[in-house]
């Protein structure tokens, strides 16, 4: 689920493998493909006009007397409608009307990038839903918007929407897409009750957490204390977005005015984060307004969530937060922890967007069964409540054997590992006294070497994590006598002393920042951060205990390996604390404990 993204500095990955594959000849295909242009009205005051480019796939058997359900899909960040051609062909061949469109700011569509704002991107998608339901006046057959598309009469209509009320131009329709194309589904579902079901993949719960996480004092993944800004991901997004804006400027010059190809708050936010190391409260509010965490109560439709284990942008905790919020309000929801994500490829036999196969790909089959159930009304099995990919299970062909399933979530037994000197021990009574001191980096500089976000997944071998001397503290288990399998989000209860931080922590920029990570240490002594996932912590009060919720993992530590916990003073992928500070962690009580969900 990655795609190449270019920046002024380097080639970075956002979503890969989504280019259109060769198609059958028009005569042989059981569907037609028509290019469409939509003129939509968006904005809080409905005062902005945008043009959207799209492709429409219609089954040849669809008629007004035999209408079919519909699927709407759009691209990830930096992509276009062409990324979804494989899905368009697959589902059109299976009796669905499909519209794939380029999101605003990308792939030939106009207007700046609004980060899936419900008032902008959500309203745009809603008007395409209206077209699927028979509305006229927004769709055209030419880029000049001179030839209006006729009313669409071959899509099945619903008598009532998801609120139980009668609405105009209400098609039977679902949405599917990943990353940016996943966020738009929630934005649309929150404002348009005509949407019947969604399948978002590898997307966010709270953009302020995604871009500047603080893994303590959280509600879901949101924290009242701002976190540590991601460096490489931010540069990649801004660079790619601006490049798309300049490319599309001849058609829509407004895209390069102010903050090039972004809504106005984005550019100042990037500068502020670069200077202070975190987000200001105004930016946090803007990002959360564009996040499902803020409007999840308006999402009422069946949801199949796919979240990637290989994802340093939108980690598993984001999908978990959305999943638990939806379940709390009794929305039919299921969760899949897939192998791929923004930081690594899908496993063979999971899903191939170029050439999706229901028989050969486990996730493609899940998507098809989900839509057949909720859009066609078929009695298909939509799968378990929770499933997760196990990269330690061998298989050939379809990835289904590598998936474990559960009828409950979370799973596993939460098992404590106590910090004991420089060791991790399961024995509460064997905790040893000890003390380690680390120094955080000056001016937020990195103090570690390792995999670089975005481009790191291109490196053919896993890079060992290396912290500069004196900048980290660590605790390691003895060599394991049996495999240890962790499925879920580890937590760390921690107390630190940082005397100099007490003088500066009244300001967010003056708070001490540390980075917590779990390493798999091989028999050769080399440690690798599990899935390259790190938990930044901007400690609210260095004089008080705090709990860190690490990113979720599904990982097996093999026999003969060891598990290592590291607390570091800096990270190559984040802007750390501005003030260098000594941080001391003392063991000797059961209060300092790493808790692992073991299965």
Coordinates of C-alpha atoms in Angstrom, one line a residue:
X1 CA 0.0 0.0 0.0
X2 CA 2.7 2.4 -1.0
X3 CA 3.2 4.9 -3.8
X4 CA 6.2 6.9 -4.9
X5 CA 6.2 10.5 -3.7
X6 CA 8.8 13.0 -4.9
X7 CA 10.1 15.9 -2.8
X8 CA 12.7 18.5 -3.5
X9 CA 15.1 16.6 -1.3
X10 CA 14.6 12.9 -2.2
X11 CA 12.2 10.3 -3.4
X12 CA 9.9 9.2 -0.6
X13 CA 7.2 6.7 -0.4
X14 CA 3.6 7.3 0.5
X15 CA 1.7 4.6 -1.3
X16 CA 3.3 2.1 -3.8
X17 CA 2.1 -0.4 -6.3
X18 CA -1.2 1.3 -7.3
X19 CA -0.5 2.1 -11.0
X20 CA -3.1 0.9 -13.5
X21 CA -2.5 -2.5 -15.0
X22 CA -3.1 -3.3 -18.7
X23 CA -6.7 -3.8 -19.4
X24 CA -8.6 -6.2 -21.7
X25 CA -9.9 -4.7 -24.9
X26 CA -13.0 -2.7 -24.8
X27 CA -14.9 -5.3 -26.7
X28 CA -14.0 -8.1 -24.4
X29 CA -14.5 -6.2 -21.1
X30 CA -17.9 -6.8 -19.4
X31 CA -18.0 -3.1 -18.5
X32 CA -17.6 0.3 -20.1
X33 CA -15.2 3.0 -18.9
X34 CA -16.2 6.7 -19.3
X35 CA -14.2 9.8 -18.3
X36 CA -16.2 12.3 -16.3
X37 CA -15.5 15.8 -14.9
X38 CA -17.4 17.0 -11.9
X39 CA -18.0 20.7 -10.9
X40 CA -18.6 20.7 -7.2
X41 CA -19.3 23.4 -4.6
X42 CA -17.5 23.1 -1.3
X43 CA -16.4 25.0 1.8
X44 CA -18.0 26.0 5.1
X45 CA -19.9 28.7 3.3
X46 CA -20.3 26.7 0.0
X47 CA -18.3 29.5 -1.7
X48 CA -15.6 27.4 -3.5
X49 CA -15.9 25.7 -6.9
X50 CA -13.6 22.8 -7.7
X51 CA -13.3 20.5 -10.8
X52 CA -12.8 16.8 -10.2
X53 CA -11.6 14.3 -12.8
X54 CA -13.0 10.8 -12.6
X55 CA -13.5 7.4 -14.4
X56 CA -16.8 5.7 -14.4
X57 CA -17.0 1.9 -14.8
X58 CA -20.4 0.5 -15.6
X59 CA -21.3 -3.2 -16.0
X60 CA -22.7 -3.8 -19.5
X61 CA -25.6 -5.8 -17.9
X62 CA -26.7 -2.8 -15.7
X63 CA -30.0 -1.2 -16.8
X64 CA -32.7 0.9 -15.3
X65 CA -34.7 -2.3 -14.8
X66 CA -31.7 -4.2 -13.4
X67 CA -29.9 -1.6 -11.4
X68 CA -26.6 -2.4 -9.6
X69 CA -25.0 -1.1 -6.4
X70 CA -22.1 1.4 -6.6
X71 CA -18.7 1.8 -5.2
X72 CA -16.8 5.1 -4.9
X73 CA -13.0 5.2 -4.5
X74 CA -10.3 7.8 -4.6
X75 CA -6.5 8.0 -4.3
X76 CA -4.0 8.2 -1.5
X77 CA -1.8 11.3 -1.0
X78 CA 0.0 12.2 -4.2
X79 CA -2.0 9.7 -6.3
X80 CA -4.8 9.9 -8.8
X81 CA -7.9 8.1 -10.1
X82 CA -5.7 5.8 -12.1
X83 CA -4.4 4.2 -8.9
X84 CA -7.9 2.6 -8.4
X85 CA -8.2 1.2 -11.9
X86 CA -7.6 -2.4 -10.7
X87 CA -10.5 -2.1 -8.2
X88 CA -12.7 -0.4 -10.8
X89 CA -12.2 -3.3 -13.3
X90 CA -12.6 -6.0 -10.6
X91 CA -15.9 -4.6 -9.1
X92 CA -17.4 -3.6 -12.4
X93 CA -16.8 -7.2 -13.6
X94 CA -18.7 -8.3 -10.4
X95 CA -21.8 -6.2 -11.0
X96 CA -21.0 -2.9 -9.4
X97 CA -21.0 0.6 -10.8
X98 CA -17.7 2.2 -9.8
X99 CA -16.5 5.8 -9.9
X100 CA -12.8 6.4 -9.2
X101 CA -11.8 10.0 -8.9
X102 CA -8.7 12.1 -8.2
X103 CA -9.0 13.8 -4.8
X104 CA -8.9 17.6 -4.6
X105 CA -5.4 18.9 -5.3
X106 CA -4.2 15.7 -7.0
X107 CA -4.2 14.0 -10.3
X108 CA -5.9 16.6 -12.4
X109 CA -8.5 17.7 -9.9
X110 CA -8.5 21.3 -8.8
X111 CA -8.5 23.3 -5.5
X112 CA -5.9 23.1 -2.8
X113 CA -5.3 20.1 -0.6
X114 CA -7.6 20.4 2.4
X115 CA -6.5 17.2 4.3
X116 CA -9.9 15.5 3.9
X117 CA -11.9 18.3 5.5
X118 CA -15.5 17.2 5.8
X119 CA -16.6 20.6 4.7
X120 CA -14.5 20.4 1.5
X121 CA -13.5 16.9 0.5
X122 CA -16.5 15.3 2.2
X123 CA -18.9 17.7 0.4
X124 CA -17.2 17.0 -2.9
X125 CA -17.6 13.2 -2.4
X126 CA -21.2 13.8 -1.4
X127 CA -22.0 15.5 -4.7
X128 CA -20.6 12.5 -6.6
X129 CA -22.8 10.3 -4.5
X130 CA -25.7 12.4 -5.6
X131 CA -24.7 11.8 -9.3
X132 CA -24.7 8.1 -8.6
X133 CA -28.2 8.5 -7.2
X134 CA -29.5 10.2 -10.4
X135 CA -28.8 13.9 -9.8
X136 CA -27.8 16.1 -12.7
X137 CA -25.9 19.3 -13.1
X138 CA -22.6 18.4 -11.6
X139 CA -21.2 15.8 -14.1
X140 CA -19.8 16.6 -17.5
X141 CA -18.4 14.6 -20.4
X142 CA -15.6 17.0 -21.3
X143 CA -12.9 18.9 -19.5
X144 CA -14.3 22.2 -20.7
X145 CA -17.6 21.4 -18.8
X146 CA -19.7 22.1 -21.9
X147 CA -21.4 18.7 -22.3
X148 CA -23.5 17.7 -19.3
X149 CA -23.6 14.0 -18.5
X150 CA -27.0 12.4 -18.6
X151 CA -28.7 11.3 -15.5
X152 CA -27.4 7.9 -14.3
X153 CA -30.3 5.5 -14.1
X154 CA -28.6 2.1 -13.7
X155 CA -27.6 2.4 -10.0
X156 CA -29.8 0.8 -7.3
X157 CA -31.6 3.4 -5.1
X158 CA -32.5 3.2 -1.5
X159 CA -35.9 4.2 -0.1
X160 CA -34.3 5.6 3.1
X161 CA -30.9 6.7 4.2
X162 CA -28.9 5.6 7.2
X163 CA -30.9 7.9 9.4
X164 CA -34.1 6.2 8.4
X165 CA -35.4 9.2 6.5
X166 CA -36.2 9.7 2.8
X167 CA -33.6 11.5 0.9
X168 CA -33.2 12.5 -2.8
X169 CA -30.8 10.8 -5.2
X170 CA -29.9 8.1 -2.7
X171 CA -27.8 5.3 -4.3
X172 CA -26.8 2.0 -2.7
X173 CA -23.1 2.9 -2.4
X174 CA -20.0 2.0 -0.5
X175 CA -16.5 3.5 -0.5
X176 CA -13.0 2.0 -0.5
X177 CA -9.5 3.5 -0.4
X178 CA -6.3 3.7 1.6
X179 CA -4.5 6.4 3.5
X180 CA -5.8 9.8 2.2
X181 CA -8.4 7.7 0.3
X182 CA -9.3 6.2 3.7
X183 CA -9.7 9.5 5.5
X184 CA -12.1 10.8 2.9
X185 CA -14.5 7.9 3.7
X186 CA -15.0 9.0 7.3
X187 CA -15.3 12.7 6.2
X188 CA -18.0 11.7 3.8
X189 CA -19.8 9.3 6.2
X190 CA -20.0 12.0 8.8
X191 CA -22.0 14.4 6.6
X192 CA -23.9 12.2 4.1
X193 CA -26.2 9.5 5.5
X194 CA -26.8 8.2 2.0
X195 CA -23.4 6.4 2.2
X196 CA -24.0 2.8 3.2
X197 CA -20.7 1.2 4.1
X198 CA -16.9 2.0 4.0
X199 CA -13.7 0.1 3.8
X200 CA -10.9 2.5 4.9
X201 CA -7.3 1.3 4.9
X202 CA -4.1 2.6 6.5
X203 CA -5.6 5.9 7.6
X204 CA -5.6 8.2 10.6
X205 CA -7.7 8.6 13.7
X206 CA -6.2 12.0 14.8
X207 CA -3.8 13.8 12.4
X208 CA -2.3 15.7 15.2
X209 CA -1.1 12.4 16.6
X210 CA -0.1 11.1 13.2
X211 CA 2.2 14.1 12.6
X212 CA 3.3 15.0 16.1
X213 CA 2.5 12.1 18.5
X214 CA 2.7 12.1 22.2
X215 CA 2.3 8.6 23.5
X216 CA 1.3 9.5 27.0
X217 CA -1.8 11.1 28.7
X218 CA -3.9 9.9 25.8
X219 CA -7.6 9.6 25.1
X220 CA -7.6 7.2 22.2
X221 CA -4.4 8.5 20.5
X222 CA -5.1 12.1 21.3
X223 CA -3.1 13.9 24.0
X224 CA -3.6 17.3 25.7
X225 CA 0.2 17.7 25.6
X226 CA 1.5 18.2 22.1
X227 CA 4.0 15.6 20.9
X228 CA 7.2 15.5 18.9
X229 CA 7.0 16.6 15.2
X230 CA 7.8 14.0 12.5
X231 CA 10.5 15.4 10.3
X232 CA 10.8 13.2 7.2
X233 CA 7.1 12.5 6.7
X234 CA 6.3 16.2 7.0
X235 CA 8.9 17.2 4.4
X236 CA 7.7 14.4 2.0
X237 CA 4.1 15.5 2.2
X238 CA 4.7 19.2 1.8
X239 CA 7.2 18.6 -1.1
X240 CA 4.9 16.3 -3.0
X241 CA 1.8 18.4 -2.4
X242 CA 3.5 21.5 -3.6
X243 CA 4.8 19.7 -6.7
X244 CA 1.3 18.6 -7.6
X245 CA 0.1 22.2 -7.1
X246 CA 2.7 23.6 -9.6
X247 CA 1.9 20.8 -12.0
X248 CA -1.8 21.6 -11.9
X249 CA -1.4 25.4 -11.9
X250 CA -2.2 25.9 -15.6
X251 CA -5.7 24.5 -15.0
X252 CA -6.2 26.1 -11.6
X253 CA -3.7 28.9 -10.7
X254 CA -5.4 29.4 -7.3
X255 CA -3.6 26.2 -6.1
X256 CA -0.2 27.9 -5.9
X257 CA -1.4 31.1 -4.1
X258 CA -0.4 31.5 -0.5
X259 CA 0.7 28.0 0.8
X260 CA 1.3 26.1 -2.5
X261 CA -1.5 23.6 -3.1
X262 CA -2.4 23.4 0.6
X263 CA -5.0 25.2 2.7
X264 CA -3.5 28.3 4.4
X265 CA -2.7 26.9 7.9
X266 CA -0.3 24.1 6.6
X267 CA 2.8 26.1 5.7
X268 CA 3.0 28.2 8.9
X269 CA 2.4 25.0 10.9
X270 CA 5.4 23.3 9.2
X271 CA 7.6 26.2 10.1
X272 CA 6.4 26.4 13.7
X273 CA 6.9 22.6 14.1
X274 CA 10.4 22.9 12.7
X275 CA 11.3 25.7 15.1
X276 CA 9.6 24.5 18.3
X277 CA 9.6 20.8 17.7
X278 CA 5.9 20.5 18.1
X279 CA 2.5 21.7 16.9
X280 CA 0.9 24.9 18.2
X281 CA -2.7 24.6 19.6
X282 CA -4.2 26.3 16.5
X283 CA -2.7 23.7 14.2
X284 CA -3.8 20.9 16.5
X285 CA -7.4 22.2 16.3
X286 CA -7.2 22.4 12.5
X287 CA -5.8 18.9 12.2
X288 CA -8.4 17.4 14.6
X289 CA -11.2 19.0 12.7
X290 CA -10.1 16.9 9.8
X291 CA -9.9 13.7 12.0
X292 CA -12.4 11.0 12.7
X293 CA -11.6 11.4 16.4
X294 CA -13.5 14.6 16.3
X295 CA -16.6 13.5 14.4
X296 CA -16.8 9.7 15.0
X297 CA -20.2 10.0 16.5
X298 CA -21.5 11.0 13.1
X299 CA -20.2 7.8 11.5
X300 CA -23.0 5.2 11.8
X301 CA -22.4 2.8 8.9
X302 CA -20.7 -0.7 8.7
X303 CA -17.0 -0.2 8.6
X304 CA -14.2 -2.7 7.7
X305 CA -10.9 -1.2 9.0
X306 CA -7.6 -2.3 7.5
X307 CA -4.6 -1.0 9.4
X308 CA -0.9 -1.6 8.5
X309 CA 1.7 -3.2 10.8
X310 CA 4.4 -1.7 8.6
X311 CA 3.4 1.9 9.2
X312 CA 5.4 4.7 10.9
X313 CA 2.9 7.3 9.7
X314 CA -0.5 5.9 10.7
X315 CA 0.3 3.1 13.2
X316 CA -1.9 0.4 14.5
X317 CA -3.0 2.5 17.5
X318 CA -4.9 4.8 15.1
X319 CA -7.0 2.0 13.7
X320 CA -7.5 0.6 17.2
X321 CA -8.8 4.0 18.5
X322 CA -11.3 4.3 15.6
X323 CA -12.4 0.6 15.9
X324 CA -13.0 1.0 19.7
X325 CA -14.9 4.2 19.2
X326 CA -17.2 2.8 16.6
X327 CA -17.8 -0.4 18.6
X328 CA -18.7 1.7 21.6
X329 CA -21.5 3.3 19.7
X330 CA -22.6 -0.1 18.3
X331 CA -21.6 0.5 14.7
X332 CA -21.0 -2.9 12.9
X333 CA -17.2 -2.8 12.7
X334 CA -14.3 -5.2 12.0
X335 CA -10.6 -4.7 12.2
X336 CA -7.8 -6.3 10.2
X337 CA -4.1 -5.7 11.0
X338 CA -2.5 -6.3 7.6
X339 CA 1.2 -6.8 6.9
X340 CA 1.7 -3.7 4.7
X341 CA 1.3 0.0 5.2
X342 CA 3.2 3.2 4.4
X343 CA 6.5 1.8 5.6
X344 CA 6.5 -1.6 3.9
X345 CA 4.8 -3.6 1.2
X346 CA 1.8 -5.9 1.4
X347 CA 2.7 -9.6 1.8
X348 CA 2.3 -11.9 -1.2
X349 CA -1.3 -13.0 -1.4
X350 CA -2.8 -10.1 0.6
X351 CA -3.9 -7.7 -2.1
X352 CA -2.5 -6.4 -5.4
X353 CA -4.1 -3.2 -6.5
X354 CA -2.8 -3.6 -10.1
X355 CA -4.4 -7.1 -10.4
X356 CA -6.8 -7.8 -7.6
X357 CA -7.8 -11.4 -7.3
X358 CA -10.6 -12.7 -5.0
X359 CA -9.3 -16.3 -5.2
X360 CA -5.7 -15.5 -4.8
X361 CA -5.6 -12.6 -2.3
X362 CA -7.0 -12.7 1.2
X363 CA -7.7 -9.0 1.6
X364 CA -9.3 -8.7 -1.8
X365 CA -11.7 -11.5 -0.8
X366 CA -12.5 -9.7 2.4
X367 CA -13.4 -6.5 0.5
X368 CA -15.5 -8.4 -2.0
X369 CA -17.4 -10.3 0.7
X370 CA -18.0 -7.1 2.7
X371 CA -19.5 -5.2 -0.2
X372 CA -21.5 -8.2 -1.4
X373 CA -23.0 -8.4 2.1
X374 CA -23.8 -4.7 2.7
X375 CA -24.5 -3.5 -0.8
X376 CA -25.9 -6.6 -2.6
X377 CA -27.6 -8.0 0.5
X378 CA -26.0 -11.4 0.1
X379 CA -25.5 -13.7 3.1
X380 CA -21.7 -13.7 2.8
X381 CA -19.4 -14.2 5.7
X382 CA -17.7 -10.9 6.4
X383 CA -15.0 -12.4 8.5
X384 CA -14.0 -12.4 12.2
X385 CA -14.2 -9.4 14.5
X386 CA -10.4 -9.1 14.5
X387 CA -7.6 -10.7 12.5
X388 CA -3.9 -10.1 12.2
X389 CA -1.1 -11.1 9.8
X390 CA 1.7 -13.2 11.3
X391 CA 5.0 -12.7 9.4
X392 CA 6.4 -15.8 11.2
X393 CA 3.9 -18.2 9.6
X394 CA 5.1 -19.7 6.3
X395 CA 2.6 -20.1 3.4
X396 CA 2.4 -20.1 -0.4
X397 CA -0.1 -18.3 -2.6
X398 CA -3.1 -16.8 -0.7
X399 CA -2.1 -15.1 2.6
X400 CA -5.0 -16.5 4.5
X401 CA -3.0 -19.1 6.4
X402 CA -0.8 -16.4 7.9
X403 CA -3.9 -14.6 9.5
X404 CA -4.9 -15.4 13.0
X405 CA -8.5 -14.6 14.0
X406 CA -10.3 -13.6 17.2
X407 CA -13.9 -13.0 18.2
X408 CA -12.7 -10.5 20.8
X409 CA -10.4 -7.4 21.0
X410 CA -8.0 -6.7 22.5
X411 CA -6.5 -10.2 22.8
X412 CA -3.7 -11.8 24.8
X413 CA -2.7 -11.8 28.4
X414 CA -1.2 -8.6 29.7
X415 CA 2.1 -9.8 31.3
X416 CA 4.4 -7.5 33.3
X417 CA 8.2 -7.3 32.7
X418 CA 9.8 -5.3 35.5
X419 CA 12.7 -2.9 35.0
X420 CA 15.5 -4.4 37.1
X421 CA 18.9 -2.9 37.0
X422 CA 19.7 -3.3 33.3
X423 CA 17.4 -6.3 32.9
X424 CA 13.7 -7.1 32.3
X425 CA 12.4 -9.7 34.7
X426 CA 9.0 -11.3 35.1
X427 CA 9.6 -11.9 38.8
X428 CA 8.2 -9.0 40.9
X429 CA 10.2 -10.2 43.8
X430 CA 13.5 -10.2 41.9
X431 CA 13.6 -6.6 40.9
X432 CA 17.1 -5.2 41.4
X433 CA 18.1 -1.7 42.3
X434 CA 19.9 0.3 39.6
X435 CA 20.1 3.7 37.9
X436 CA 20.7 4.8 34.3
X437 CA 21.1 8.4 33.1
X438 CA 20.6 9.6 29.5
X439 CA 21.1 13.0 27.9
X440 CA 18.5 14.3 25.5
X441 CA 19.7 15.9 22.3
X442 CA 20.5 19.7 22.2
X443 CA 18.0 21.7 20.1
X444 CA 16.0 18.6 19.4
X445 CA 18.8 17.1 17.4
X446 CA 18.7 13.3 16.8
X447 CA 20.9 11.1 19.0
X448 CA 20.2 7.8 17.2
X449 CA 20.9 6.2 13.9
X450 CA 18.6 3.7 12.2
X451 CA 15.9 3.4 9.6
X452 CA 14.7 6.6 8.1
X453 CA 10.9 7.0 7.8
X454 CA 9.5 6.9 4.3
X455 CA 12.6 5.8 2.5
X456 CA 13.7 3.2 5.0
X457 CA 11.5 0.5 3.5
X458 CA 13.6 0.7 0.3
X459 CA 16.6 -0.6 2.1
X460 CA 16.9 -4.3 1.4
X461 CA 18.0 -5.2 4.9
X462 CA 16.8 -4.1 8.3
X463 CA 19.1 -1.5 9.9
X464 CA 20.1 -2.0 13.5
X465 CA 19.2 0.8 15.9
X466 CA 22.2 2.6 17.3
X467 CA 22.0 5.3 20.0
X468 CA 25.0 7.5 20.6
X469 CA 26.8 6.8 23.9
X470 CA 25.2 8.4 26.9
X471 CA 21.9 9.2 25.1
X472 CA 19.9 6.1 26.0
X473 CA 18.9 3.7 28.8
X474 CA 18.0 0.0 28.1
X475 CA 16.7 -3.1 29.8
X476 CA 17.0 -6.6 28.2
X477 CA 15.5 -10.0 28.9
X478 CA 17.7 -13.1 29.1
X479 CA 17.8 -15.1 26.0
X480 CA 14.4 -16.6 25.5
X481 CA 13.9 -20.3 26.1
X482 CA 10.7 -20.3 24.1
X483 CA 9.1 -18.0 21.5
X484 CA 7.4 -14.9 22.9
X485 CA 4.5 -13.6 20.8
X486 CA 3.2 -10.0 21.3
X487 CA -0.1 -8.9 19.7
X488 CA -1.3 -5.5 20.8
X489 CA 0.1 -2.2 22.3
X490 CA 2.7 -2.6 25.0
X491 CA 2.5 -0.1 27.8
X492 CA 5.3 1.3 30.0
X493 CA 4.8 2.7 33.5
X494 CA 7.7 5.0 34.1
X495 CA 9.1 7.5 36.5
X496 CA 12.1 9.7 35.7
X497 CA 14.0 12.5 37.4
X498 CA 15.1 15.5 35.2
X499 CA 16.0 18.4 37.5
X500 CA 16.7 20.9 34.8
X501 CA 13.4 20.2 33.1
X502 CA 11.6 21.4 36.2
X503 CA 12.9 24.8 35.3
X504 CA 11.5 24.9 31.8
X505 CA 8.5 22.5 31.6
X506 CA 5.9 25.1 32.3
X507 CA 6.1 25.7 28.5
X508 CA 5.4 22.8 26.1
X509 CA 8.6 23.5 24.2
X510 CA 10.6 23.2 27.5
X511 CA 9.3 19.8 28.5
X512 CA 11.6 16.9 28.4
X513 CA 11.1 14.6 25.3
X514 CA 12.2 10.9 25.2
X515 CA 11.6 8.1 22.7
X516 CA 10.6 4.6 23.8
X517 CA 11.1 1.6 21.6
X518 CA 11.1 -2.2 21.7
X519 CA 13.9 -4.1 20.0
X520 CA 14.3 -7.7 18.9
X521 CA 17.8 -8.8 19.8
X522 CA 19.3 -11.7 17.8
X523 CA 21.7 -14.3 19.2
X524 CA 24.5 -12.1 17.6
X525 CA 23.6 -9.3 19.9
X526 CA 22.3 -7.0 17.2
X527 CA 19.0 -5.3 17.9
X528 CA 16.3 -4.2 15.5
X529 CA 13.4 -1.9 16.4
X530 CA 10.2 -3.9 15.8
X531 CA 8.6 -2.6 12.6
X532 CA 10.7 0.6 13.1
X533 CA 8.0 1.9 15.5
X534 CA 9.0 4.5 18.1
X535 CA 6.8 6.1 20.8
X536 CA 7.7 9.8 21.4
X537 CA 6.9 11.1 24.8
X538 CA 6.8 14.8 25.8
X539 CA 6.6 14.3 29.5
X540 CA 3.8 16.4 31.0
X541 CA 5.5 16.6 34.4
X542 CA 8.9 15.1 34.9
X543 CA 8.3 14.8 38.6
X544 CA 5.3 12.6 38.2
X545 CA 4.9 8.9 37.0
X546 CA 3.5 8.5 33.5
X547 CA 2.3 5.7 31.3
X548 CA 3.5 5.3 27.7
X549 CA 1.3 3.4 25.2
X550 CA 3.6 2.1 22.5
X551 CA 2.5 1.5 18.9
X552 CA 0.7 -1.8 18.5
X553 CA 2.7 -4.8 17.0
X554 CA 2.1 -8.4 16.1
X555 CA 5.5 -9.9 16.5
X556 CA 7.2 -13.1 17.6
X557 CA 10.5 -13.0 19.5
X558 CA 12.0 -16.3 18.6
X559 CA 13.8 -18.8 21.0
X560 CA 17.3 -17.6 21.6
X561 CA 16.5 -14.0 20.9
X562 CA 15.9 -11.3 23.6
X563 CA 13.6 -8.4 24.0
X564 CA 15.1 -5.0 24.8
X565 CA 13.4 -1.9 26.0
X566 CA 15.1 1.4 25.1
X567 CA 14.4 4.9 26.3
X568 CA 16.4 7.3 24.1
X569 CA 17.0 11.0 24.2
X570 CA 16.5 11.6 20.4
X571 CA 15.4 10.1 17.2
X572 CA 16.5 10.6 13.6
X573 CA 12.8 10.8 12.5
X574 CA 11.5 13.3 15.0
X575 CA 12.3 16.8 16.4
X576 CA 13.1 16.2 20.0
X577 CA 13.0 18.6 23.0
X578 CA 14.7 22.0 22.5
X579 CA 16.5 21.9 25.8
X580 CA 19.1 19.2 26.4
X581 CA 18.5 17.6 29.7
X582 CA 19.9 14.7 31.8
X583 CA 17.2 12.1 32.5
X584 CA 17.7 9.5 35.2
X585 CA 15.6 6.3 35.5
X586 CA 16.0 4.4 38.8
X587 CA 14.8 0.8 39.3
X588 CA 14.2 -1.1 42.5
X589 CA 10.4 -1.1 42.7
X590 CA 7.6 -2.8 40.8
X591 CA 6.3 0.6 39.6
X592 CA 8.7 0.7 36.7
X593 CA 7.2 -2.0 34.4
X594 CA 6.7 -2.9 30.8
X595 CA 3.5 -4.7 30.1
X596 CA 3.2 -6.9 27.0
X597 CA 0.0 -8.4 25.5
X598 CA 1.2 -12.0 25.1
X599 CA -0.7 -14.7 23.1

